mmCIF file of C-alpha atoms in Angstrom:
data_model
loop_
_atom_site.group_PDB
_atom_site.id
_atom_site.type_symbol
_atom_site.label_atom_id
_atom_site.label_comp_id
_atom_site.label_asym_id
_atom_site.label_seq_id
_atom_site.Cartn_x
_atom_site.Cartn_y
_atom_site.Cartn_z
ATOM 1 C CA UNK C 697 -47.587 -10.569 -11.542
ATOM 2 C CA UNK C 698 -47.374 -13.656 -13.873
ATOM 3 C CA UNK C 699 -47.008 -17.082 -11.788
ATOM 4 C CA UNK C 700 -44.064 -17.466 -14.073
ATOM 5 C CA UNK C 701 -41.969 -14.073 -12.835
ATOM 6 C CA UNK C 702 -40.381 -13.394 -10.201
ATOM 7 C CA UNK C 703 -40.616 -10.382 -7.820
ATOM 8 C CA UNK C 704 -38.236 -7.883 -7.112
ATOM 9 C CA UNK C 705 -36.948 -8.038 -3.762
ATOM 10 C CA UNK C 706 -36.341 -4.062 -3.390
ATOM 11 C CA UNK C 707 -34.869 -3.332 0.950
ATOM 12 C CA UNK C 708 -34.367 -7.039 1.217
ATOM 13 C CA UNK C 709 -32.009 -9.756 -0.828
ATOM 14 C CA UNK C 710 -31.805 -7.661 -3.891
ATOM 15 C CA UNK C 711 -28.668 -5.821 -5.270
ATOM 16 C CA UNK C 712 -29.586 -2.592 -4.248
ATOM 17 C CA UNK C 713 -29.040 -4.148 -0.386
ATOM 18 C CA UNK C 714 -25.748 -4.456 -1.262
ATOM 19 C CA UNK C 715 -23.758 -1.808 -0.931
ATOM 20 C CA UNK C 716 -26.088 -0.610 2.113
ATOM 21 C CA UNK C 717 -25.274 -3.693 4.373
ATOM 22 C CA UNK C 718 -21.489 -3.099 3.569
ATOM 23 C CA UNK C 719 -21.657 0.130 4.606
ATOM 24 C CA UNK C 720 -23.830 -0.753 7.729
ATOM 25 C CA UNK C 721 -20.473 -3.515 8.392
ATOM 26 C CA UNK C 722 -18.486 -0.588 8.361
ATOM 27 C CA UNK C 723 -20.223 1.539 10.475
ATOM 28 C CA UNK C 724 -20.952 -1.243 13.220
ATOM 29 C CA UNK C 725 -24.763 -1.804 12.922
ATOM 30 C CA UNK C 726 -26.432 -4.837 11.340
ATOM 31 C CA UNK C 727 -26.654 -4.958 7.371
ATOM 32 C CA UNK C 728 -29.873 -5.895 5.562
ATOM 33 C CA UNK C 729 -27.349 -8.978 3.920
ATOM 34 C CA UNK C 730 -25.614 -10.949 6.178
ATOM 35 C CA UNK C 731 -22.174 -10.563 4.901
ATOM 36 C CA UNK C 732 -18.952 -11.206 6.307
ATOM 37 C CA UNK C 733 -17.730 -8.334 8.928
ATOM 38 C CA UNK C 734 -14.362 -6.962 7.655
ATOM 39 C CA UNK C 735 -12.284 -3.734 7.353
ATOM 40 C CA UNK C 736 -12.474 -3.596 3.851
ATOM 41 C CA UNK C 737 -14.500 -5.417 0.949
ATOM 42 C CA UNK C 738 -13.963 -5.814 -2.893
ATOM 43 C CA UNK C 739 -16.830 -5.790 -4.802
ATOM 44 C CA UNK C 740 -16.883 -7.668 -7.817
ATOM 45 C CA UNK C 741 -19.669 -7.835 -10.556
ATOM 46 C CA UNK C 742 -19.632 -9.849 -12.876
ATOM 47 C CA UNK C 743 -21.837 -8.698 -16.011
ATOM 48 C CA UNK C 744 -24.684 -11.247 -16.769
ATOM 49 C CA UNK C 745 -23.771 -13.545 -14.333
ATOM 50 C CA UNK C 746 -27.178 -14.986 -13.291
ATOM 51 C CA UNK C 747 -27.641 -17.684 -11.043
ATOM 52 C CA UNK C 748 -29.394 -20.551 -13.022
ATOM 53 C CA UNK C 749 -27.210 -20.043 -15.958
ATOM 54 C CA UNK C 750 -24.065 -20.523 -13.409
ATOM 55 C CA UNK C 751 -25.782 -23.107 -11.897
ATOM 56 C CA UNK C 752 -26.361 -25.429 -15.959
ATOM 57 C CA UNK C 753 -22.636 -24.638 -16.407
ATOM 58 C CA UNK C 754 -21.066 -25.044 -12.895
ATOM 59 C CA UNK C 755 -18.903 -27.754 -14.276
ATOM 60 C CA UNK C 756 -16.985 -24.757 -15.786
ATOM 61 C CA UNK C 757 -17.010 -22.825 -12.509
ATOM 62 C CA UNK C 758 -15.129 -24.779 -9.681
ATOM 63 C CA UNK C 759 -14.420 -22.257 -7.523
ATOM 64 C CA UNK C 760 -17.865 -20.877 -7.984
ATOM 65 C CA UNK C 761 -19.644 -24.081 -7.603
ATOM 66 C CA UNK C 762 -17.979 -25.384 -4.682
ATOM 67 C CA UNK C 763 -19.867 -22.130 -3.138
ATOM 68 C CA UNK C 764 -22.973 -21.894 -5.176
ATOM 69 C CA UNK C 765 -24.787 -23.550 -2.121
ATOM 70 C CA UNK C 766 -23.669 -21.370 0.373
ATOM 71 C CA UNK C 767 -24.401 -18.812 -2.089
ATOM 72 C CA UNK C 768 -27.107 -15.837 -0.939
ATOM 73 C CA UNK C 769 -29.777 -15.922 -4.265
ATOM 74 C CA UNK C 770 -30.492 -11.936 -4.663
ATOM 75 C CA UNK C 771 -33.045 -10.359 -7.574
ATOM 76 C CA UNK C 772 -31.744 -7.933 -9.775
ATOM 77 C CA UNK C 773 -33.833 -4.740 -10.481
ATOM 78 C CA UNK C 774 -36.712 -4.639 -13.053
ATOM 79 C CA UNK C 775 -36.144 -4.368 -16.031
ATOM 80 C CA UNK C 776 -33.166 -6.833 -15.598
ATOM 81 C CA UNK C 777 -30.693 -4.764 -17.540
ATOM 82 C CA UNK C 778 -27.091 -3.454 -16.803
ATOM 83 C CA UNK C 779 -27.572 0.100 -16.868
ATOM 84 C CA UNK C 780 -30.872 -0.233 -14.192
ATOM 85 C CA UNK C 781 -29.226 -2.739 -12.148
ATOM 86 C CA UNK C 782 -25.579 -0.854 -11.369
ATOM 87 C CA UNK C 783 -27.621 1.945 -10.825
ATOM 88 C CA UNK C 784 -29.252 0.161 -8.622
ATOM 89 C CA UNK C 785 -26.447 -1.346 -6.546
ATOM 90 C CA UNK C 786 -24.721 1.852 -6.338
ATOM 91 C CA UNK C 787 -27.632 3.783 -5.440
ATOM 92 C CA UNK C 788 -28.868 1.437 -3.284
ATOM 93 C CA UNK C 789 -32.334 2.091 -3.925
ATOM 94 C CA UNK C 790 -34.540 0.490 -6.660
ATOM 95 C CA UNK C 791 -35.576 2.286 -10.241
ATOM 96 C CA UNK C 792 -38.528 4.495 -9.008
ATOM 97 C CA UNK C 793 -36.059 6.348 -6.606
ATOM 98 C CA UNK C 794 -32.670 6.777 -8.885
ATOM 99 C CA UNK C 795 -34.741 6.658 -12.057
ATOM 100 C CA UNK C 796 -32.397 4.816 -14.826
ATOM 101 C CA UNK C 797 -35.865 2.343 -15.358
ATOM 102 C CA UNK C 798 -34.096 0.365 -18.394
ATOM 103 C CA UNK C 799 -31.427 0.376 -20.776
ATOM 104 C CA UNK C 800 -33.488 2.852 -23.543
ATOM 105 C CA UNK C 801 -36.121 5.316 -21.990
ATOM 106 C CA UNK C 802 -37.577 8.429 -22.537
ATOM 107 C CA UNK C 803 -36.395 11.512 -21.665
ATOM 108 C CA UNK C 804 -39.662 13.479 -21.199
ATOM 109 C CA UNK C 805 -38.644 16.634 -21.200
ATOM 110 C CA UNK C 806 -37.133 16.359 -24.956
ATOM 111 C CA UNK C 807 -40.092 13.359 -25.688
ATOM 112 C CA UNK C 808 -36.724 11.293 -26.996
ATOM 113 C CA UNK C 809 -35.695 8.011 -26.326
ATOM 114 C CA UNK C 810 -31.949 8.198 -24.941
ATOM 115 C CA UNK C 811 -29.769 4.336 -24.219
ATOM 116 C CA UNK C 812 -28.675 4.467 -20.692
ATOM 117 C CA UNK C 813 -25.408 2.839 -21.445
ATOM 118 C CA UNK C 814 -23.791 4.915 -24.582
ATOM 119 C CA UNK C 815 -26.231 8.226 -23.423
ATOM 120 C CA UNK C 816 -26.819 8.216 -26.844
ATOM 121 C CA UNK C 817 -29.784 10.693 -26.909
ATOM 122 C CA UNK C 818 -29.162 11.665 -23.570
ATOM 123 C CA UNK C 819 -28.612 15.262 -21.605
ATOM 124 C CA UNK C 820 -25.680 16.956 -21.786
ATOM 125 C CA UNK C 821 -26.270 17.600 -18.140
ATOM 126 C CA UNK C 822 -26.262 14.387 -16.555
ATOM 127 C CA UNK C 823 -25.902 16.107 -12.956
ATOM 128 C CA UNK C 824 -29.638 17.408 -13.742
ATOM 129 C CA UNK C 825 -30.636 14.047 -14.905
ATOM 130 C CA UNK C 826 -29.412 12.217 -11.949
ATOM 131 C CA UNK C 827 -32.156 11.878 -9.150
ATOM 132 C CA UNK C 828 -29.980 10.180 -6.040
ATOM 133 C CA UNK C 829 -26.748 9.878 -4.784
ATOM 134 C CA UNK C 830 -25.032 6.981 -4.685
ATOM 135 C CA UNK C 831 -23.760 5.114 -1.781
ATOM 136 C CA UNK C 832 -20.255 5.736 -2.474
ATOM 137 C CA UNK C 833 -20.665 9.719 -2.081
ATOM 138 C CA UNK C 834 -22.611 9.115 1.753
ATOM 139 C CA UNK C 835 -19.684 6.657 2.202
ATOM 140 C CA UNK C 836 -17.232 9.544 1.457
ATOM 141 C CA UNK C 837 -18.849 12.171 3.818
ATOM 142 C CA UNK C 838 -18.004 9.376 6.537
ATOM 143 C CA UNK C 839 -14.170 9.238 5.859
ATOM 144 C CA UNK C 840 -14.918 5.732 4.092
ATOM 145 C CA UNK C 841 -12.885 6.521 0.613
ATOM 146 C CA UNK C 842 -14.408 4.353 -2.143
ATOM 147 C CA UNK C 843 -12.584 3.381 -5.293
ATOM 148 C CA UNK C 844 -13.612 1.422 -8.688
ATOM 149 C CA UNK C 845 -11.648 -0.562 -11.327
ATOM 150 C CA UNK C 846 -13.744 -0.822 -14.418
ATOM 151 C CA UNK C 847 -12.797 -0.073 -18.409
ATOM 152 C CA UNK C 848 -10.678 3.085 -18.859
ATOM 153 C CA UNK C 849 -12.986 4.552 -21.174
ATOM 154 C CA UNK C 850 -15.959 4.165 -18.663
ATOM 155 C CA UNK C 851 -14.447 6.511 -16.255
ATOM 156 C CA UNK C 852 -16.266 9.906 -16.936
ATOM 157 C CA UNK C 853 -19.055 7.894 -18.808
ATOM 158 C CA UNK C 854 -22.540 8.705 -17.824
ATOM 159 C CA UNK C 855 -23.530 5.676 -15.989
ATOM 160 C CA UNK C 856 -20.679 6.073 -13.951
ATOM 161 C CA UNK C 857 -21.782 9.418 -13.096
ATOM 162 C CA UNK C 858 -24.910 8.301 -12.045
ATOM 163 C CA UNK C 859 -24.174 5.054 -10.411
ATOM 164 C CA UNK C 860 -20.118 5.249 -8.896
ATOM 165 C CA UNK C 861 -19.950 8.966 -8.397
ATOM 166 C CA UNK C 862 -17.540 8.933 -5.252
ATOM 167 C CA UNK C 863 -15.440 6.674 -6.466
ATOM 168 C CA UNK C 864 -11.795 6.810 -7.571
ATOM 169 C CA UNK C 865 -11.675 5.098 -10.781
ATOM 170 C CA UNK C 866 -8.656 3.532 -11.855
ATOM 171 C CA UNK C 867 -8.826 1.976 -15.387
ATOM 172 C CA UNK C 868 -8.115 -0.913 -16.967
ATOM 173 C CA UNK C 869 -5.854 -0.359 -19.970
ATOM 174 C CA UNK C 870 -5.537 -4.392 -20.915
ATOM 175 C CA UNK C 871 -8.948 -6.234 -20.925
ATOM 176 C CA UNK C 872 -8.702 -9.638 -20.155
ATOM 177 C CA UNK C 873 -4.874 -9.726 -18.461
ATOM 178 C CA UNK C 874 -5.840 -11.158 -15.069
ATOM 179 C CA UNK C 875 -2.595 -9.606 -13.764
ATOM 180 C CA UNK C 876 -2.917 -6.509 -14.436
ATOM 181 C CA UNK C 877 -6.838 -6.664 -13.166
ATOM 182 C CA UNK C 878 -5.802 -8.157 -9.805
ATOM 183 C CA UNK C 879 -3.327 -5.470 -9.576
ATOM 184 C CA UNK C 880 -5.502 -2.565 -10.015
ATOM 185 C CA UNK C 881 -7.068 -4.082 -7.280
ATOM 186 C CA UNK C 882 -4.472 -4.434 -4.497
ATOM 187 C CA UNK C 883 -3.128 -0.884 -5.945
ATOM 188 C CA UNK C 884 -7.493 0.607 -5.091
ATOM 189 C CA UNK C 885 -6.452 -1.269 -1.599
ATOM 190 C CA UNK C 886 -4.052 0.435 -0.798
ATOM 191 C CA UNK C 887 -6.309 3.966 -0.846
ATOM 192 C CA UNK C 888 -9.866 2.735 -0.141
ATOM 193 C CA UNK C 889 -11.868 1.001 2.054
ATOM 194 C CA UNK C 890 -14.181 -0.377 -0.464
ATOM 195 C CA UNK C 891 -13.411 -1.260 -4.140
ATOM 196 C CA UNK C 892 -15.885 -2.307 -6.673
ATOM 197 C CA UNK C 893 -14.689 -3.806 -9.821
ATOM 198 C CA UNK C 894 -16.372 -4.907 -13.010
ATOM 199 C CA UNK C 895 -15.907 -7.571 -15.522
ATOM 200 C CA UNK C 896 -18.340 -7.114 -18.053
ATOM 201 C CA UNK C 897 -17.275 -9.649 -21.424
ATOM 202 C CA UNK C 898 -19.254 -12.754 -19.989
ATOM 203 C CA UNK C 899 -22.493 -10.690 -20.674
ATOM 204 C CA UNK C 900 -20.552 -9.911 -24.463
ATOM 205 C CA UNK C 901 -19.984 -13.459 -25.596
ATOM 206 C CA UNK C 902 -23.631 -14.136 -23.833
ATOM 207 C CA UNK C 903 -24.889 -11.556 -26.348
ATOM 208 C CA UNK C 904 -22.771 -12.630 -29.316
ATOM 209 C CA UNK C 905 -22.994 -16.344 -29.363
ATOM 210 C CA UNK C 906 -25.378 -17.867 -26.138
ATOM 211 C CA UNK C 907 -25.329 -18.793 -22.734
ATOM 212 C CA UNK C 908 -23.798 -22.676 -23.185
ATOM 213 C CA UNK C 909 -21.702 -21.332 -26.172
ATOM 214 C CA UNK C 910 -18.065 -22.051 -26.143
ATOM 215 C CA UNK C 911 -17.429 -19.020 -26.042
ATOM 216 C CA UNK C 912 -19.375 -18.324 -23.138
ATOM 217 C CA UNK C 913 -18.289 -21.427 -21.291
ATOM 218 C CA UNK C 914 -14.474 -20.591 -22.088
ATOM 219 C CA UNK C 915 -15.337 -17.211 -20.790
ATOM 220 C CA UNK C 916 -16.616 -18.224 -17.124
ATOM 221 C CA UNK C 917 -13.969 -20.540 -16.832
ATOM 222 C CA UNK C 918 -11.255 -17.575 -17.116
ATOM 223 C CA UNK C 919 -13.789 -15.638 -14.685
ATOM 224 C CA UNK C 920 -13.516 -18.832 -12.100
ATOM 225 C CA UNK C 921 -10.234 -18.397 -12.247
ATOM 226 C CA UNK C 922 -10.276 -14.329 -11.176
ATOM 227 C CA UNK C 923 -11.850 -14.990 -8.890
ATOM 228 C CA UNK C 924 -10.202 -17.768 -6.919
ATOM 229 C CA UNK C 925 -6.657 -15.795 -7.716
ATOM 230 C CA UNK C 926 -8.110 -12.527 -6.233
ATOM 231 C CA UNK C 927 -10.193 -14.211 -3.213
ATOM 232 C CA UNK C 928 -6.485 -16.033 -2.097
ATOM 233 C CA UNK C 929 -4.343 -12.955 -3.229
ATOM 234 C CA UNK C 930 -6.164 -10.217 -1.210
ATOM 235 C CA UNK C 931 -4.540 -9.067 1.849
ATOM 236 C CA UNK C 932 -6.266 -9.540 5.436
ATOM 237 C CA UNK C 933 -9.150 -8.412 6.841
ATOM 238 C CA UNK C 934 -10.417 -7.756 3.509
ATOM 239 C CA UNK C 935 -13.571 -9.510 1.922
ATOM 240 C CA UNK C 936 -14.699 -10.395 -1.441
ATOM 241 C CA UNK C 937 -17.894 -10.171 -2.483
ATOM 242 C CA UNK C 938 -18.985 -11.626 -6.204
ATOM 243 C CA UNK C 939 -22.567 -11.084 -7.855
ATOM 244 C CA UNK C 940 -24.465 -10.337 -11.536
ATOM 245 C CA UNK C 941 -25.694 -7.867 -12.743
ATOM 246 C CA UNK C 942 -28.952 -10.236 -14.602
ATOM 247 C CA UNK C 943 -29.009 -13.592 -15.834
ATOM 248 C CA UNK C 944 -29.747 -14.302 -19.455
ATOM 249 C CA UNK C 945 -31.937 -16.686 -22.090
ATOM 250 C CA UNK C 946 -31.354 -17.258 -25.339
ATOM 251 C CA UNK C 947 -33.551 -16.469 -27.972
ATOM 252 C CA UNK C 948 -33.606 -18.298 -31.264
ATOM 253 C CA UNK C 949 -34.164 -16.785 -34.661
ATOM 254 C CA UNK C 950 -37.913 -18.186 -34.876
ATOM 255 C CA UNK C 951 -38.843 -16.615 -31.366
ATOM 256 C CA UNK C 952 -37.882 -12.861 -32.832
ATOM 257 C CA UNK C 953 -41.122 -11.128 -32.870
ATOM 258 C CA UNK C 954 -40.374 -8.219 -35.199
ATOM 259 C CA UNK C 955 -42.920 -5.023 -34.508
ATOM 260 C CA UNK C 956 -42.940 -3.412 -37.290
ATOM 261 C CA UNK C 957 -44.106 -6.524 -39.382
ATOM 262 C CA UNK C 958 -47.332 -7.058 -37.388
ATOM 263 C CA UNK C 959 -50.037 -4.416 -37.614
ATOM 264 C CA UNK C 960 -51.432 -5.301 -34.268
ATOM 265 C CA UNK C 961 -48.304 -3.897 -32.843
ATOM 266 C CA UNK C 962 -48.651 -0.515 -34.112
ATOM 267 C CA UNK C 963 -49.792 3.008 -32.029
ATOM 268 C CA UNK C 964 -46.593 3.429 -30.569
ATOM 269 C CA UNK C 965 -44.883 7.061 -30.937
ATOM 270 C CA UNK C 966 -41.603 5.063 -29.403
ATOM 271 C CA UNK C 967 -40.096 1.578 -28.461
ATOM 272 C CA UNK C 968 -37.779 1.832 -26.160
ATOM 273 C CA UNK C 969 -36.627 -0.812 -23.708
ATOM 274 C CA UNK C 970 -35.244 -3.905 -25.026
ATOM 275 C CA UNK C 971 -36.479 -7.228 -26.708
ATOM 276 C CA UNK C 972 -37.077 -9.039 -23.563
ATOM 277 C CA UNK C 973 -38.668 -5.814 -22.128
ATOM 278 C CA UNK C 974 -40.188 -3.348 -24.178
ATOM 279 C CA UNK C 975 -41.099 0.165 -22.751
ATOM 280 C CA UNK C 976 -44.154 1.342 -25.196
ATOM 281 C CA UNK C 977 -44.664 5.360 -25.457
ATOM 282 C CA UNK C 978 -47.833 5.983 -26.792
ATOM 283 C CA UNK C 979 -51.066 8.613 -26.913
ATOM 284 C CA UNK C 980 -53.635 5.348 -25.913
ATOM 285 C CA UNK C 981 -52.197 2.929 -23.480
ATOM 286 C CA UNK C 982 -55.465 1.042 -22.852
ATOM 287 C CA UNK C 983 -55.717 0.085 -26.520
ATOM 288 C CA UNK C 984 -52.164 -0.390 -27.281
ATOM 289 C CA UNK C 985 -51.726 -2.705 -24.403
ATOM 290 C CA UNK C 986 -54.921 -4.637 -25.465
ATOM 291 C CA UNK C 987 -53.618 -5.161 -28.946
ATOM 292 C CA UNK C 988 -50.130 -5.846 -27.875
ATOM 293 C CA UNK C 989 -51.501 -8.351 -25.235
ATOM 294 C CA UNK C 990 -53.835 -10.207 -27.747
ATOM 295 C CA UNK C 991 -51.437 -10.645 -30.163
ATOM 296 C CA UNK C 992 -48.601 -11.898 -27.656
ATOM 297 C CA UNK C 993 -51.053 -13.778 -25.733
ATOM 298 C CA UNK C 994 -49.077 -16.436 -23.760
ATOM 299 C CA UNK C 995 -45.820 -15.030 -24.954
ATOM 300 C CA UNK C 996 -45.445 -11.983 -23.000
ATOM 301 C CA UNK C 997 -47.102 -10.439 -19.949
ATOM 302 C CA UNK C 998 -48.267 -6.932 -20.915
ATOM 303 C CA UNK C 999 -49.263 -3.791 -18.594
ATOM 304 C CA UNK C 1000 -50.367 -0.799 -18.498
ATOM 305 C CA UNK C 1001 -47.624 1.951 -16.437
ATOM 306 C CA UNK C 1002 -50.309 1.766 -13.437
ATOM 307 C CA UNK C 1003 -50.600 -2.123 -13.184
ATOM 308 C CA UNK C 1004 -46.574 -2.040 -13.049
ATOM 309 C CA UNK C 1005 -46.376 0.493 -10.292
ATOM 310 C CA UNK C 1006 -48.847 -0.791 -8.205
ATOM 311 C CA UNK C 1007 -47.291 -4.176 -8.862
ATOM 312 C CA UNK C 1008 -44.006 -2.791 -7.334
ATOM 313 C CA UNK C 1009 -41.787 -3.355 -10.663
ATOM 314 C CA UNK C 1010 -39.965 -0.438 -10.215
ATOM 315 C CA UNK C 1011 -39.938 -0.067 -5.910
ATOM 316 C CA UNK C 1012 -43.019 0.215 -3.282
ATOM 317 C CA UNK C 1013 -42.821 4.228 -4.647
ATOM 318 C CA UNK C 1014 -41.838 5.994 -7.722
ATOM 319 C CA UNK C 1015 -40.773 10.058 -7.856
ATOM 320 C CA UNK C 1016 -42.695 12.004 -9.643
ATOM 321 C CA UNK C 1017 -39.765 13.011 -12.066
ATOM 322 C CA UNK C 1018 -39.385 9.393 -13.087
ATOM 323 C CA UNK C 1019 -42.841 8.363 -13.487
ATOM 324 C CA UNK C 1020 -43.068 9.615 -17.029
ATOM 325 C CA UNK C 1021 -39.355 7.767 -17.909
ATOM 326 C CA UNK C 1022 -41.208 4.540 -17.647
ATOM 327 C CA UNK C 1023 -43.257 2.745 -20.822
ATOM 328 C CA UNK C 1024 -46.856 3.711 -20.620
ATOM 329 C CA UNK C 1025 -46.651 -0.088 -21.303
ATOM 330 C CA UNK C 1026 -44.784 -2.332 -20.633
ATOM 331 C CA UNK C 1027 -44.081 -5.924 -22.596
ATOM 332 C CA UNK C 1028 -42.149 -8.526 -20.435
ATOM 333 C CA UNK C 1029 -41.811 -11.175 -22.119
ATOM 334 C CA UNK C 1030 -42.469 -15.270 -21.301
ATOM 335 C CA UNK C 1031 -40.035 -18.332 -21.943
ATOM 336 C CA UNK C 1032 -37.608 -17.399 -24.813
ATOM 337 C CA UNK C 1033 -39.567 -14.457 -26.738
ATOM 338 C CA UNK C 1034 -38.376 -11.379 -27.902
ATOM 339 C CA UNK C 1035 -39.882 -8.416 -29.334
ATOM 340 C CA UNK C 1036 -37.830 -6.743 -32.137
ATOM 341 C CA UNK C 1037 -37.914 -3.363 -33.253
ATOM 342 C CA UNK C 1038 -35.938 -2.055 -36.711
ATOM 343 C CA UNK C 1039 -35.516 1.086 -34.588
ATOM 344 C CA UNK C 1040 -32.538 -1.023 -32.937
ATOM 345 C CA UNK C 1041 -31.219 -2.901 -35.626
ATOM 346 C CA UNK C 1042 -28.044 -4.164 -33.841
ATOM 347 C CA UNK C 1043 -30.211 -6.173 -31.348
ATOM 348 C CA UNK C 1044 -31.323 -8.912 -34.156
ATOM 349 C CA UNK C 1045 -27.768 -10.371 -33.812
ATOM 350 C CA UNK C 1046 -28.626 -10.921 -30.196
ATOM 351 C CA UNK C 1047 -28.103 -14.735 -29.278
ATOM 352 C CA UNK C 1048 -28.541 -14.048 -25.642
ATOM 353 C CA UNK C 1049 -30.894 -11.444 -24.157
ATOM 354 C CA UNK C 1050 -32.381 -10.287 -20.722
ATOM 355 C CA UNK C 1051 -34.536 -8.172 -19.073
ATOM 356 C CA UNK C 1052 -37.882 -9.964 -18.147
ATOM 357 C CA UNK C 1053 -38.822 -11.292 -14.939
ATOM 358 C CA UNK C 1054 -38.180 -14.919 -15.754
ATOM 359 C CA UNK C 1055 -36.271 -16.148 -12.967
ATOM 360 C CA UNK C 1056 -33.450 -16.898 -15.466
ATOM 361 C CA UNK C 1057 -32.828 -12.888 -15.819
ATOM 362 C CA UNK C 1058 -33.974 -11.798 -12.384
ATOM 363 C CA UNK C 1059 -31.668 -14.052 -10.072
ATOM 364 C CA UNK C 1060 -27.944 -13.384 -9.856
ATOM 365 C CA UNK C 1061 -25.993 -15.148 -6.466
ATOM 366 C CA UNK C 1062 -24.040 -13.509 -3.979
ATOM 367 C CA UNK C 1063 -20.749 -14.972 -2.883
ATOM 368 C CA UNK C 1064 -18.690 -14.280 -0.097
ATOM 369 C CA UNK C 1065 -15.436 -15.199 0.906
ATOM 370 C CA UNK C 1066 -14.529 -14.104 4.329
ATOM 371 C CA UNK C 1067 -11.586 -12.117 4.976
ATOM 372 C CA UNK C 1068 -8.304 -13.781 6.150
#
């Protein structure tokens, strides 16, 4: 592991604990987070919302600065992506076990690349694809009824078939209407014992214009807002929990690496992953993560699929089934780098990116406010 990364913290303070310690609340034993005891819990994540990028801008959070210290810092999963990290939390189990290992991977059964978010390139059968239940269906076969309030479109989407099955989604039909958000929520309430919901447009305007953008900054200050309206609006016995999915760094024009442009980053059969962490399929992983390394040098950290397992990246064990998913190397990269790829040509309009093990991308907070 580079000195500058930082570890995933898979069974302890890590997102995947989460859902685990509410449901350990709930059943009366002691949770692996020490969160509030309550009869039911809303679970809000926030896309992108990392911890040192809250932590620049807090002057734009008050409710969530006035809490930040109180705040429990958990690591996201590796890569530090959306689609890996909510399977994560509602899995409750790290990469190696529920096998969504980034946000484009192969599919080595069809040798093709398939994004974890659209399922672009994906199976048709996700069921066979899917290698755990989530926490929400072993809630359900307690009597605990689980419900989520996320995008109407993302209610039969693939991620959510893989990371919220057991849920009963109700959608949101007017994105950014706080009002009709909050009630969603009490409406969930009334039905189920715990409720995750999902904002995900501070992780958009991170994309589209920065972290520290005005954009951005306008954005978390409507997000402070949710959340102190929902965390005094909620009725009793109820707590709110609020976390990230990543965090995020911007990369500047001059720090896009583009692949295809340098001939020591050639052998590849497919780049996958992202530009913060590329996933590199190939028929000679010891030479292509020599070149790769040599020409990054300082810029990235790059391994072999061995040195990453053994270094725990993706959970103290991987399946077999999801071995092969995983980059026989993998590029994470240092400070503000990014490796581009004219495979994904939407991702050079990227301000902000993640998915590295800078502690920028791997830390997201946990707040709690107790129930009334």
């Amino acid at each position: 592991m580079h000195p500058d990364f930082v570890s995933p913290r898979y069974g302890g303070a890590s997102l995947g604990s989460l859902l685990p310690s509410i449901a350990a609340r709930l059943a009366g034993e002691t949770p692996i987070l020490d969160i509030p005891r309550a009869r039911r819990y809303v679970l809000f994540l926030v896309d992108g919302l990392g911890w040192y990028p809250l932590e620049t801008h807090a002057d734009h959070a008050d409710t969530l600065a006035e809490q930040l210290a109180s705040a429990t810092a958990l690591t996201c999963s590796v890569p530090s992506t959306t689609a890996t990290s909510l399977t994560s939390l509602g899995c409750g189990t790290a990469p190696g076990h529920h096998g969504v290992v980034g946000y484009s991977f192969l599919d080595p059964e069809r040798d093709q690349l398939l994004n974890a978010l659209t399922w672009e390139g994906g199976p048709a059968d996700v069921a066979s694809f899917r290698c755990h239940d989530t926490v929400f269906q072993r809630l359900s076969k307690t009597g605990i009824a689980c419900g989520a309030v996320s995008l109407e479109r993302f209610a039969d989407s693939a991620l959510t078939q893989l990371a919220f099955q057991g849920t009963a989604h109700l959608g949101i039909t007017s994105e950014g209407n706080r009002e009709h958000f909050i009630d969603l929520v009490h409406e969930s309430l009334r039905t189920n014992q715990v409720v995750y919901c999902y904002e995900r447009m501070l992780d958009h305007d991170g994309h589209g214009h920065g972290v520290g953008s005005w954009q951005w900054l306008e954005r978390l200050v409507q997000i402070d807002d949710t959340v102190a309206e929902l965390a005094a609006q909620l009725p009793p016995e109820t707590c709110l929990l609020v976390t990230g999915d990543h965090g995020m760094v911007n990369v500047a024009e001059e720090r896009k690496i583009v692949a295809e442009d340098e001939a020591a980053l050639s052998g590849c059969r497919h780049i996958g992953g992202e530009a913060r962490f590329r996933q590199l399929y190939c028929d000679d992983p010891g030479r292509v993560a020599a070149s790769w390394g040599e020409f990054l040098g300082e810029r990235a950290h790059v391994v072999t699929r061995n040195q990453a397992l053994d270094a725990g990246w993706f959970g103290p064990s991987v399946e077999r089934r999801v071995v092969p998913r995983i980059g026989d190397v993998l590029v994470a990269m240092r400070q503000d780098w990014g490796v581009m790829t004219a495979a994904f040509p939407g991702e050079f309009s990227l301000v902000g990116m993640h998915g590295s093990l800078t502690e920028q991308e791997m830390v997201v907070p946990l707040f709690s406010f107790a129930p009334r």
